[in-house]
XYZ file of C-alpha atoms in Angstrom:
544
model
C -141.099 29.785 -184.647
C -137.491 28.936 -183.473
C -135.158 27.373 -186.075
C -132.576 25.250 -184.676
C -129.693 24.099 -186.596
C -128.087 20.942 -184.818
C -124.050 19.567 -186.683
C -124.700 17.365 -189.621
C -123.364 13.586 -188.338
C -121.333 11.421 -190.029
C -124.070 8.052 -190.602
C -123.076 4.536 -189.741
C -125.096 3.040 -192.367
C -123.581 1.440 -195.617
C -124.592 4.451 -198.265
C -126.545 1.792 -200.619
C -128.537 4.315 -202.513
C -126.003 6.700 -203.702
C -123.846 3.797 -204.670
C -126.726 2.338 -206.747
C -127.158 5.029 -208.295
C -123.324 5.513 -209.380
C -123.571 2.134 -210.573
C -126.461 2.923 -213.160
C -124.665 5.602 -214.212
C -121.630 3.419 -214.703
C -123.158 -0.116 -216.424
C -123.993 1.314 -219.489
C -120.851 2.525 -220.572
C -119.320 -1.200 -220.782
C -122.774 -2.016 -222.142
C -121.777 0.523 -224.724
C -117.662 -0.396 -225.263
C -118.339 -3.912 -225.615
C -121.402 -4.055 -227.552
C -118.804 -3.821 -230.908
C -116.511 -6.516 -230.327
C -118.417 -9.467 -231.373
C -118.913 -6.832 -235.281
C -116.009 -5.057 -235.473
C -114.148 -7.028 -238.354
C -117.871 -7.591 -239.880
C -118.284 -4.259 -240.204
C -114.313 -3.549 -240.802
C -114.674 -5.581 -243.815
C -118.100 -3.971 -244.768
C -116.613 -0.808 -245.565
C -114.365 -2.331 -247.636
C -111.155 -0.459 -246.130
C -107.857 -1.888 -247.365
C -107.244 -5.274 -248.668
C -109.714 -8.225 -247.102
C -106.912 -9.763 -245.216
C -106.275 -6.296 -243.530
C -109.322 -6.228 -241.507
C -108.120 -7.574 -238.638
C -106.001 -4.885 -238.442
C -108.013 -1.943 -238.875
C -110.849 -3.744 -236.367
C -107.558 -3.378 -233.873
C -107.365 -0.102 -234.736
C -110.978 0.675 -234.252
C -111.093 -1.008 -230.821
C -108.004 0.757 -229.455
C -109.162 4.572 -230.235
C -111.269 4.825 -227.320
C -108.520 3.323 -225.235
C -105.678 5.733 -226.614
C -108.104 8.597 -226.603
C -109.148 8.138 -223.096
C -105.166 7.879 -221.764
C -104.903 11.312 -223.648
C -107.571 13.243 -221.783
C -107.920 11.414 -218.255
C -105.699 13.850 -216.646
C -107.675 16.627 -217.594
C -110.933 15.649 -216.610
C -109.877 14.839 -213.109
C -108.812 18.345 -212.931
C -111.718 19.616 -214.427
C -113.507 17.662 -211.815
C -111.505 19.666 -208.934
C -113.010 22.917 -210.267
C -116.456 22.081 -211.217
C -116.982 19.031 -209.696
C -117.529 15.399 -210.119
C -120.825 14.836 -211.159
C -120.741 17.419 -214.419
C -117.662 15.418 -215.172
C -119.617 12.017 -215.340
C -122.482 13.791 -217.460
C -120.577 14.957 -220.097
C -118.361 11.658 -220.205
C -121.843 9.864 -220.625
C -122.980 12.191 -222.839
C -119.398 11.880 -225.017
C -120.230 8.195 -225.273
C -123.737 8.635 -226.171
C -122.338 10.850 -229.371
C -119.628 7.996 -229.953
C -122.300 5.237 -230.536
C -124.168 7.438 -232.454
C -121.513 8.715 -235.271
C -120.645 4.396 -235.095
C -124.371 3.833 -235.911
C -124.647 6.178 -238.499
C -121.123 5.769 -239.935
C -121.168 5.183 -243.820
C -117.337 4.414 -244.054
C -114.399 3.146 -241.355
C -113.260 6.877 -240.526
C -116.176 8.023 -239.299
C -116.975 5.117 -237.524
C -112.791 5.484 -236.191
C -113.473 9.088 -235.583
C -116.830 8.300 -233.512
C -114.892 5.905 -231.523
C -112.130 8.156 -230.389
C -114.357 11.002 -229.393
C -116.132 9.039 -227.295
C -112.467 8.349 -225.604
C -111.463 11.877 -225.021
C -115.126 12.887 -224.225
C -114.712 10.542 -221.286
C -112.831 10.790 -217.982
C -114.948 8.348 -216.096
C -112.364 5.723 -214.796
C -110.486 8.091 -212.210
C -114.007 10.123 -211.448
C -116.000 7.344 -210.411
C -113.276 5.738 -208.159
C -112.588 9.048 -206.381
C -116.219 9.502 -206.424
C -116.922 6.525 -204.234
C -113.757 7.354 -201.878
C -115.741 10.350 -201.148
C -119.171 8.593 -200.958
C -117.779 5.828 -198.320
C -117.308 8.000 -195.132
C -116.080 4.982 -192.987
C -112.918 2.789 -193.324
C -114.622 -0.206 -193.447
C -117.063 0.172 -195.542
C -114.852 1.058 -198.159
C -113.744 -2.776 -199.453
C -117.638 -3.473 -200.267
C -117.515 0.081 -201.825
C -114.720 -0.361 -204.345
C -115.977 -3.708 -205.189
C -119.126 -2.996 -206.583
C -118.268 -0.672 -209.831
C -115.635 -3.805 -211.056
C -118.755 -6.109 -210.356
C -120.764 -3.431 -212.235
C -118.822 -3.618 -215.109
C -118.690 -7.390 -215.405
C -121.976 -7.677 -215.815
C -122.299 -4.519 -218.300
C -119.549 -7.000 -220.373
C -121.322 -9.760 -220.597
C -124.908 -7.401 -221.518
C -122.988 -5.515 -224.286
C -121.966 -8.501 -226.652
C -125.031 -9.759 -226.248
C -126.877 -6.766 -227.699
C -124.122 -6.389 -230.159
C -123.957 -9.782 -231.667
C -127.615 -10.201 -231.636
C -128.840 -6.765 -233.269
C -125.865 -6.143 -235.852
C -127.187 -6.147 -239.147
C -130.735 -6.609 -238.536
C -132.539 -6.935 -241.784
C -130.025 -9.761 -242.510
C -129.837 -11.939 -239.185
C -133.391 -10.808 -238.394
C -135.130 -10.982 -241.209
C -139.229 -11.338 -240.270
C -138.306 -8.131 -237.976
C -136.770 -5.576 -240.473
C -137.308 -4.751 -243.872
C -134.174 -5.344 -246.277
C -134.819 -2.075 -247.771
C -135.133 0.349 -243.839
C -133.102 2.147 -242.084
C -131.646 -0.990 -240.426
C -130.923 -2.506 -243.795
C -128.738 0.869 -244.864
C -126.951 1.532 -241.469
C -126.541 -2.195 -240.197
C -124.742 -1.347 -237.231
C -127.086 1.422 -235.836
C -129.777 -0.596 -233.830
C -127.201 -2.069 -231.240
C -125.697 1.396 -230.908
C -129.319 2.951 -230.665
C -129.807 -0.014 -227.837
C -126.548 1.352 -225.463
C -127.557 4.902 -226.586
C -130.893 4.113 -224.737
C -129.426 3.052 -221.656
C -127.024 5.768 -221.445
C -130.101 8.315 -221.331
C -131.464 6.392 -218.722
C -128.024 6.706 -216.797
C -127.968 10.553 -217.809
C -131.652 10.964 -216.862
C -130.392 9.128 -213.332
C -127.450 10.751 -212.954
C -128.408 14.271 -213.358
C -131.858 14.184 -211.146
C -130.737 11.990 -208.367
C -127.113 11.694 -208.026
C -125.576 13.800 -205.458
C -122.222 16.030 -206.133
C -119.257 14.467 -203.892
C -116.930 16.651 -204.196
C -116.305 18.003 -200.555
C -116.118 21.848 -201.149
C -118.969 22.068 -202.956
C -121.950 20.288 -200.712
C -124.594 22.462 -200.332
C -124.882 21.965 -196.715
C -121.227 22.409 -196.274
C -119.723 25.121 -193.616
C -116.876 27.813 -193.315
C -115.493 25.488 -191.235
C -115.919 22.058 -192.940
C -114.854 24.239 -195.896
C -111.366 24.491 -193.988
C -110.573 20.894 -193.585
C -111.664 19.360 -196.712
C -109.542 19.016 -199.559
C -109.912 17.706 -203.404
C -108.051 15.356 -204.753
C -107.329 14.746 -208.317
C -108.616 11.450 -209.202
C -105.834 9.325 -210.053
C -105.469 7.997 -213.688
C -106.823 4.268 -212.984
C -104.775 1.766 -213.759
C -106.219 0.748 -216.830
C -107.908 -3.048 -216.855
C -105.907 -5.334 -218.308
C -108.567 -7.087 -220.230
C -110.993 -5.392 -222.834
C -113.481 -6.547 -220.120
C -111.861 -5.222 -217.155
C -112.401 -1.624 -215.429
C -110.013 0.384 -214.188
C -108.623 0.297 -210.601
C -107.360 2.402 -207.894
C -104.694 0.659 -205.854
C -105.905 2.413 -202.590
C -108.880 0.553 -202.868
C -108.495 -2.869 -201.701
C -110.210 -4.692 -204.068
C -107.751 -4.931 -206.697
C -110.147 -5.352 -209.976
C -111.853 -7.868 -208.526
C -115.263 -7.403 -206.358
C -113.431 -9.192 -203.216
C -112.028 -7.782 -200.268
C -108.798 -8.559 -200.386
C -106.640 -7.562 -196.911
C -102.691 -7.876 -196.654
C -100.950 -8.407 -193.471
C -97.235 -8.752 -192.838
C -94.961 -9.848 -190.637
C -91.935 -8.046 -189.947
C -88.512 -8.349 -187.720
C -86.977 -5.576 -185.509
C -83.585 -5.860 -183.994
C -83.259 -3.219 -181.483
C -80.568 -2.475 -178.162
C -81.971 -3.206 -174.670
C -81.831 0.666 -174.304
C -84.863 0.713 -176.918
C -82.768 2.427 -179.789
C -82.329 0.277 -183.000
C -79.571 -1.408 -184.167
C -78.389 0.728 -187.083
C -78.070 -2.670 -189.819
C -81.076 -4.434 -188.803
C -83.743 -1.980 -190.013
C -83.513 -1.304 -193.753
C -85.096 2.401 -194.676
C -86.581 2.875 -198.566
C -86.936 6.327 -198.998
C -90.907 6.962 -199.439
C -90.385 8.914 -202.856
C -87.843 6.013 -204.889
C -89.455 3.634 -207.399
C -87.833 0.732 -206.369
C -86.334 -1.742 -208.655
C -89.063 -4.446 -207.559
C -91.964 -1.973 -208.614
C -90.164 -1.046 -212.139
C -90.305 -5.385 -212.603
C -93.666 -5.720 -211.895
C -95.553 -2.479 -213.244
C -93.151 -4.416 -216.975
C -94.806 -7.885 -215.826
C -98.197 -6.005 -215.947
C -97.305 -4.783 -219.045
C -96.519 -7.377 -220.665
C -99.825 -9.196 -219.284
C -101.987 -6.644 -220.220
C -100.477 -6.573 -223.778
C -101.303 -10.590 -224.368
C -104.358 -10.555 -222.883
C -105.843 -7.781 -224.694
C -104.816 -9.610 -228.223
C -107.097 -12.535 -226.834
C -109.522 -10.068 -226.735
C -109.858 -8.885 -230.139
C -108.506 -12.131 -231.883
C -111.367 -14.237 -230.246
C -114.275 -12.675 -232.043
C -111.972 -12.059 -235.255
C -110.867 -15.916 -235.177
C -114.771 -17.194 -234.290
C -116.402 -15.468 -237.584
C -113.687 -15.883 -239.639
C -114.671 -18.355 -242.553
C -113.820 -21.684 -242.297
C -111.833 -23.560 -244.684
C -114.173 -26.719 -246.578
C -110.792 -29.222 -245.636
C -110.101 -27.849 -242.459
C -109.303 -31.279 -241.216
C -105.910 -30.661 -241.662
C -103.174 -33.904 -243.220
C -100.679 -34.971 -240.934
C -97.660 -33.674 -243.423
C -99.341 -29.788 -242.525
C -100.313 -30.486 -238.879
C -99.064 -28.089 -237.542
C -98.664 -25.204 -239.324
C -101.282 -25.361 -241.850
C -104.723 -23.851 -240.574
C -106.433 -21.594 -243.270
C -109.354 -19.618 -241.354
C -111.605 -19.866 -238.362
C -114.695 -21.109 -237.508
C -117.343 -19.196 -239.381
C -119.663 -18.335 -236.327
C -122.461 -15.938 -236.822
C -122.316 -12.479 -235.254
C -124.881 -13.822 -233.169
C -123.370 -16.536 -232.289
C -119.978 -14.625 -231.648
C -122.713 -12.191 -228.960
C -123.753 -14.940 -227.203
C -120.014 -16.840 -226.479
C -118.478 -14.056 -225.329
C -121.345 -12.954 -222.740
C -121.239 -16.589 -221.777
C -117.499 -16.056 -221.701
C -118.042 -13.141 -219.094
C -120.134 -15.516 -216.845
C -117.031 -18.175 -216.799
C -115.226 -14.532 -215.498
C -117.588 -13.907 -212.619
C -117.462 -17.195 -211.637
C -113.604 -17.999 -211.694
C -113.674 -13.664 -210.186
C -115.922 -14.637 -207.204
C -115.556 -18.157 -206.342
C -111.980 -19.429 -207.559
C -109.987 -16.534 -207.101
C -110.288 -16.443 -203.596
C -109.993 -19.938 -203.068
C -106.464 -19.984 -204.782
C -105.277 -16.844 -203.631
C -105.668 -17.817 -199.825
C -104.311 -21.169 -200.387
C -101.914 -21.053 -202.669
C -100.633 -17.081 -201.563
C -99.925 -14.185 -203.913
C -96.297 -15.525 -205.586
C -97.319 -18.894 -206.326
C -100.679 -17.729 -208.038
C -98.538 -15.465 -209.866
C -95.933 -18.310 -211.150
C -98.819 -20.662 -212.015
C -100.825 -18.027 -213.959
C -97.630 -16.571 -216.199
C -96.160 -20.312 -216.356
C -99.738 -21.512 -218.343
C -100.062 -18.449 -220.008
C -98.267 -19.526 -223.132
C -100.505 -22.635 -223.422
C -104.080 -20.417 -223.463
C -102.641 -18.865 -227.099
C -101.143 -22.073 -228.315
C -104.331 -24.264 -228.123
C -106.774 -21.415 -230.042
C -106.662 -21.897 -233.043
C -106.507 -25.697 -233.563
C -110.556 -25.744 -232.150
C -110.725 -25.785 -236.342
C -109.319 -28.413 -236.837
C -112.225 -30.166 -234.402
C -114.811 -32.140 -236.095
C -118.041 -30.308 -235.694
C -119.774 -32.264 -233.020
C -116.698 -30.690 -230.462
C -116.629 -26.733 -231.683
C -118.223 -25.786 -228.828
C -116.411 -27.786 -225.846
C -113.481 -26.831 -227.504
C -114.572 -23.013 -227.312
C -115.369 -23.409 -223.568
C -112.359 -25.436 -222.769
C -109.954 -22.714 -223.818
C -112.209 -19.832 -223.014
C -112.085 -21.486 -218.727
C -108.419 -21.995 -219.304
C -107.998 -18.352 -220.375
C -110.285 -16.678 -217.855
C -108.301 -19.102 -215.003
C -105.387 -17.742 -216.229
C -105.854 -13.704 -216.446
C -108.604 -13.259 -214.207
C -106.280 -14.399 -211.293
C -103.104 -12.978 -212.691
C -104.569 -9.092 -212.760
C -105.750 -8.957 -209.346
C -102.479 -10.571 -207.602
C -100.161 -8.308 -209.960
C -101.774 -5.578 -208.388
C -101.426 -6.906 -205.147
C -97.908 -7.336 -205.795
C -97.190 -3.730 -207.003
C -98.790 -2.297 -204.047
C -96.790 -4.675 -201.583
C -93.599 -3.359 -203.293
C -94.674 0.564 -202.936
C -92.173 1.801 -200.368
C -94.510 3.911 -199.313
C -98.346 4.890 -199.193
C -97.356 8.260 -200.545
C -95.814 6.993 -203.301
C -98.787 4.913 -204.386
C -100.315 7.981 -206.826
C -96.981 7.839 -208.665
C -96.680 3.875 -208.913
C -100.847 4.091 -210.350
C -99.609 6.446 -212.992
C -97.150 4.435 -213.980
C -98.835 1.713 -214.181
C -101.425 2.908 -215.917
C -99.237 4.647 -218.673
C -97.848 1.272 -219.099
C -101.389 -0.343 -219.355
C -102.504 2.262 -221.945
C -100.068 2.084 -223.648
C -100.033 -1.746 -224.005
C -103.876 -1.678 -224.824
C -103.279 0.901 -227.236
C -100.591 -1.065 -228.883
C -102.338 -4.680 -228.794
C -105.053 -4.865 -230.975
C -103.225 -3.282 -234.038
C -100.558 -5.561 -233.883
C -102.067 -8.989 -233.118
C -104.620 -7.614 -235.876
C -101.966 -7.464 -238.506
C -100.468 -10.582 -237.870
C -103.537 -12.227 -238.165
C -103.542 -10.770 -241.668
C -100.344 -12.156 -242.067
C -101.746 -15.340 -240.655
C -104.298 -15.377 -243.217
C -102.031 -14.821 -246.646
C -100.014 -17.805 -245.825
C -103.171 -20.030 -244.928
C -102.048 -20.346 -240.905
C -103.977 -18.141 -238.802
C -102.507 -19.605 -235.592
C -99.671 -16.874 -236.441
C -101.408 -14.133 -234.454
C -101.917 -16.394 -231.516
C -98.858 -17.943 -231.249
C -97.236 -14.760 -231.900
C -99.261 -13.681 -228.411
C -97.597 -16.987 -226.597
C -94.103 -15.652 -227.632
C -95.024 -12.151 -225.497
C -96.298 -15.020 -222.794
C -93.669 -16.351 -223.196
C -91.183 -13.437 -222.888
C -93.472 -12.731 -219.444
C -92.795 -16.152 -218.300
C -88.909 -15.768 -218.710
C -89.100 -12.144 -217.097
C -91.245 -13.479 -213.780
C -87.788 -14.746 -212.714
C -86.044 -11.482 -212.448
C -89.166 -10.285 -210.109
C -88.272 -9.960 -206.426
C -90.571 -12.305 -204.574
C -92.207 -9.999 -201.818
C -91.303 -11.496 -198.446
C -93.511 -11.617 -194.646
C -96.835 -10.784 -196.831
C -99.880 -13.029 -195.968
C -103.079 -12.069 -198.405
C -106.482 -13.246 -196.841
C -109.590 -12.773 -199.596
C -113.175 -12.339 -198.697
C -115.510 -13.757 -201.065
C -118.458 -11.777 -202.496
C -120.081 -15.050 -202.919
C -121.889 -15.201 -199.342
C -122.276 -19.201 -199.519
C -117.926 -19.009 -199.492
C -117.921 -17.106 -195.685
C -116.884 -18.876 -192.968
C -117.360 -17.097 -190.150
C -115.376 -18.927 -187.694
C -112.431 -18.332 -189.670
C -109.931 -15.865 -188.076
C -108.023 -13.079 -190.024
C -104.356 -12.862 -189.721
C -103.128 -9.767 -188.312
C -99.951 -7.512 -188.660
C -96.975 -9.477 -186.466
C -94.290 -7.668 -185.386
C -91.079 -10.010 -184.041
C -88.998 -8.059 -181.638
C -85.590 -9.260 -180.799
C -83.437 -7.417 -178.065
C -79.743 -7.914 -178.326
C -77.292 -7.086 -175.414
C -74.663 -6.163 -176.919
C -72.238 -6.748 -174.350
C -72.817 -10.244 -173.947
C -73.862 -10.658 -177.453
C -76.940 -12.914 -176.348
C -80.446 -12.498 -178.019
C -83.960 -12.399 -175.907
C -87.233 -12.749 -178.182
């Protein structure tokens, strides 16, 4: 028998199956973190922690642990990754989450439940692991734009899945009660069937994960060689710049995708001035050295800060304002209008569940079909002036939906839920656009990601508690608009800072659509433009 060995070949082919597999491995963990946003006040409140009107605050607190405990220990699994590889890395930060719902679901006061949430956070080091994981799945250049697109379409849809299970399957034996008996299991740990649910699903993306996910990390393929051994190296994965929603992944800003799951591609046009000899003219040609933060970057990675930190307070005062009860004269008189607005809407959990998974369908469709459409038309800067100029108004308008008569609760819901998801679901991607325009230099790009995402974390960490405790505020005084309006004077502050932001010049942005019906294939891409203009000096005449 003769055994011949012929050199493994790079394949052509989009790698589909690996990819689908990453993404079960991945859509359960949103599942999971979102499943307690439309209870987390319910159950804040439940364990009687603090005074009533502080449960806002401690919900904030609750949702930001995994956040903050994540930022802590995302360095450190990316290392770990480098020395024992990717795919352990994923297991165990499935795994860590899989513990986290459990201690929630079995919690019997607010610091367990608190202490549950965080571990799950520094269990889990899956943001930077699964985008270097697909930048070592994708072998070819262009595949790559598809590639990094799917895991931020993967975790849309795990948002809009994980209210739903939470708001429909929190307390059970009360909002369910031909299903489960007031005196089970479900009637003494309320919250524990919607974290059993996500625990479920996170098996099934262990059980995938561990028998049919392949390792990526380059030195450590089993068919590997000496000599592929040689010239292969691991790279760290990156801390991810964090998304700037509660409902938003994290993002790599070598990928071209941006957040979003379209292919976004940037072309420029630029202006030489060189001698007739060839040389360059010594003024025309401005050099950035390739390891300064320039001022421009410093502007925008604060702009994204100050985004991020707004929009996550939308994020945790929606549910809070939705179940919060509502006043019997919540008509308010014209001598209070309009400052006087005493509680929410008094929404059922379930209720809560199935707006905000609605709420993440008005995102995929304003994600696939209108970003595109206004970032091609309209161009990066101007989507980014529109977006932070309406900002302020998407905070303002909240809370007077209770002062609607009943019959228009729910067009008022979904007329400020479009206007918000118009509003940040453009602004993330093109801020991100922006920040990588201003990089002076590709090599630079790991640096500007970190920063960015300390900023991010920092600003998620930060958001919840805060907008939390002025809601409590809000409540004493019998005007819960505080908190919100309190988020249009950061919106605000954003608004006023936009001007100080250097407006990238030359930069044309072109976005492909993952909606298929939105391709137009006769359409042409622009393509990098160089403008050359020769100067003879001695006659001081220009040729183009």
């Amino acid at each position: 028998m003769v055994l011949t060995l012929t050199p493994r070949t790079q394949s052509d082919s989009f790698p589909t199956l690996q990819l689908f597999i990453l993404a079960i491995c991945r859509v359960a963990e949103p599942i999971a973190l979102a499943s307690c946003f439309p209870y987390a006040w319910v159950m804040v409140k439940d364990f009687h922690v603090g005074a009533e009107h502080d449960a806002s605050l401690y919900a904030g607190i609750f949702i930001s642990a995994f956040a903050l405990a994540e930022s802590l220990t995302g360095l450190f699994w990316g290392g770990l990754s480098d020395r024992v590889g990717r795919k352990p890395v994923l297991l165990v930060g499935c795994v860590g989450t899989l513990l986290s719902l459990l201690i929630v679901g079995f919690a019997t006061n607010f610091w367990v439940a608190l202490a549950g949430r965080a571990l799950g956070g520094l269990l889990n080091g899956n943001i930077g692991v699964i985008q270097t994981m697909v930048g070592e799945i994708v072998k070819k250049p262009e595949h790559e734009p598809r590639a990094y697109a799917i895991m931020p379409f993967v975790w849309s849809i795990g948002t809009i899945i994980g209210p739903a299970i939470g708001g429909t399957f929190a307390q059970p034996a009360k909002n369910l009660p031909s299903l489960f008996s007031p005196n089970g299991i479900f009637a003494n740990f309320p919250y524990l069937l919607p974290n059993l649910i996500c625990a479920g699903l996170l098996i099934v993306s262990i059980f995938f994960g561990y028998f049919f996910l392949l390792e990526t990390h380059p030195d450590m393929q089993p068919w590997s060689t000496p000599e592929e051994l040689d010239n292969t190296t691991a790279e760290t994965p990156l801390l991810a710049t964090a998304g700037a929603t509660a409902n938003s992944a994290g993002v790599d800003l070598r990928a071209d995708s941006y957040g979003t799951f379209n292919e976004v591609k940037i072309d420029e046009e630029k202006e030489w001035m060189v001698n007739v000899d060839g040389s360059s003219r010594p003024a025309s040609i401005r050099k950035e050295s390739p390891h300064y933060i320039n001022r421009r970057v410093v502007q925008i990675v604060i702009a994204l800060g100050i985004f991020t930190y707004h929009s996550m307070t939308y994020d945790h005062l929606l549910p809070i304002f939705l179940q919060d009860d509502r006043s019997a004269g919540h008509i308010s008189t014209p001598a209070s209008f309009p400052f006087h607005i005493p509680g929410g809407l008094g929404l059922t959990t379930t209720s809560v569940g199935i707006i905000m998974s609605f709420n993440g369908l008005i995102a995929l469709f304003i994600q696939a079909v209108i970003f595109p459409l206004f970032a091609t038309w309209l161009g990066v800067w101007k989507v980014f002036v529109l977006v932070t100029l309406l900002h302020p108004i998407e905070y303002i308008i909240v809370p007077y939906i209770a002062l609607l008569p009943d019959n228009l609760v729910y067009p008022g819901i979904w007329a400020c839920l479009t206007v918000r998801n118009f509003t940040s679901i453009l602004a993330y991607p093109v801020i991100l656009i922006m920040l990588k325009e201003a990089s002076p230099s590709p090599s630079v790009l790991g640096k500007i990601n970190g920063l960015a995402a300390s900023a991010g974390a920092a600003c998620r960490t930060v958001a919840p508690p805060a907008a939390g405790f002025l809601y409590g505020i809000g409540s004493q005084i019998r005007f819960t608009g505080l908190a919100w309006w309190g988020s249009a004077v950061v919106a605000i502050v954003g608004a006023v800072q936009m001007f100080w932001v250097e407006r990238g010049r030359n930069k044309f942005v072109t976005v492909r659509s993952v909606a298929q019906c939105m391709h137009h294939p006769e359409q042409q891409r622009r393509s990098d433009v160089v403008h050359v203009h020769v100067v003879e000096p001695e006659e001081g005449r220009e040729r183009v």
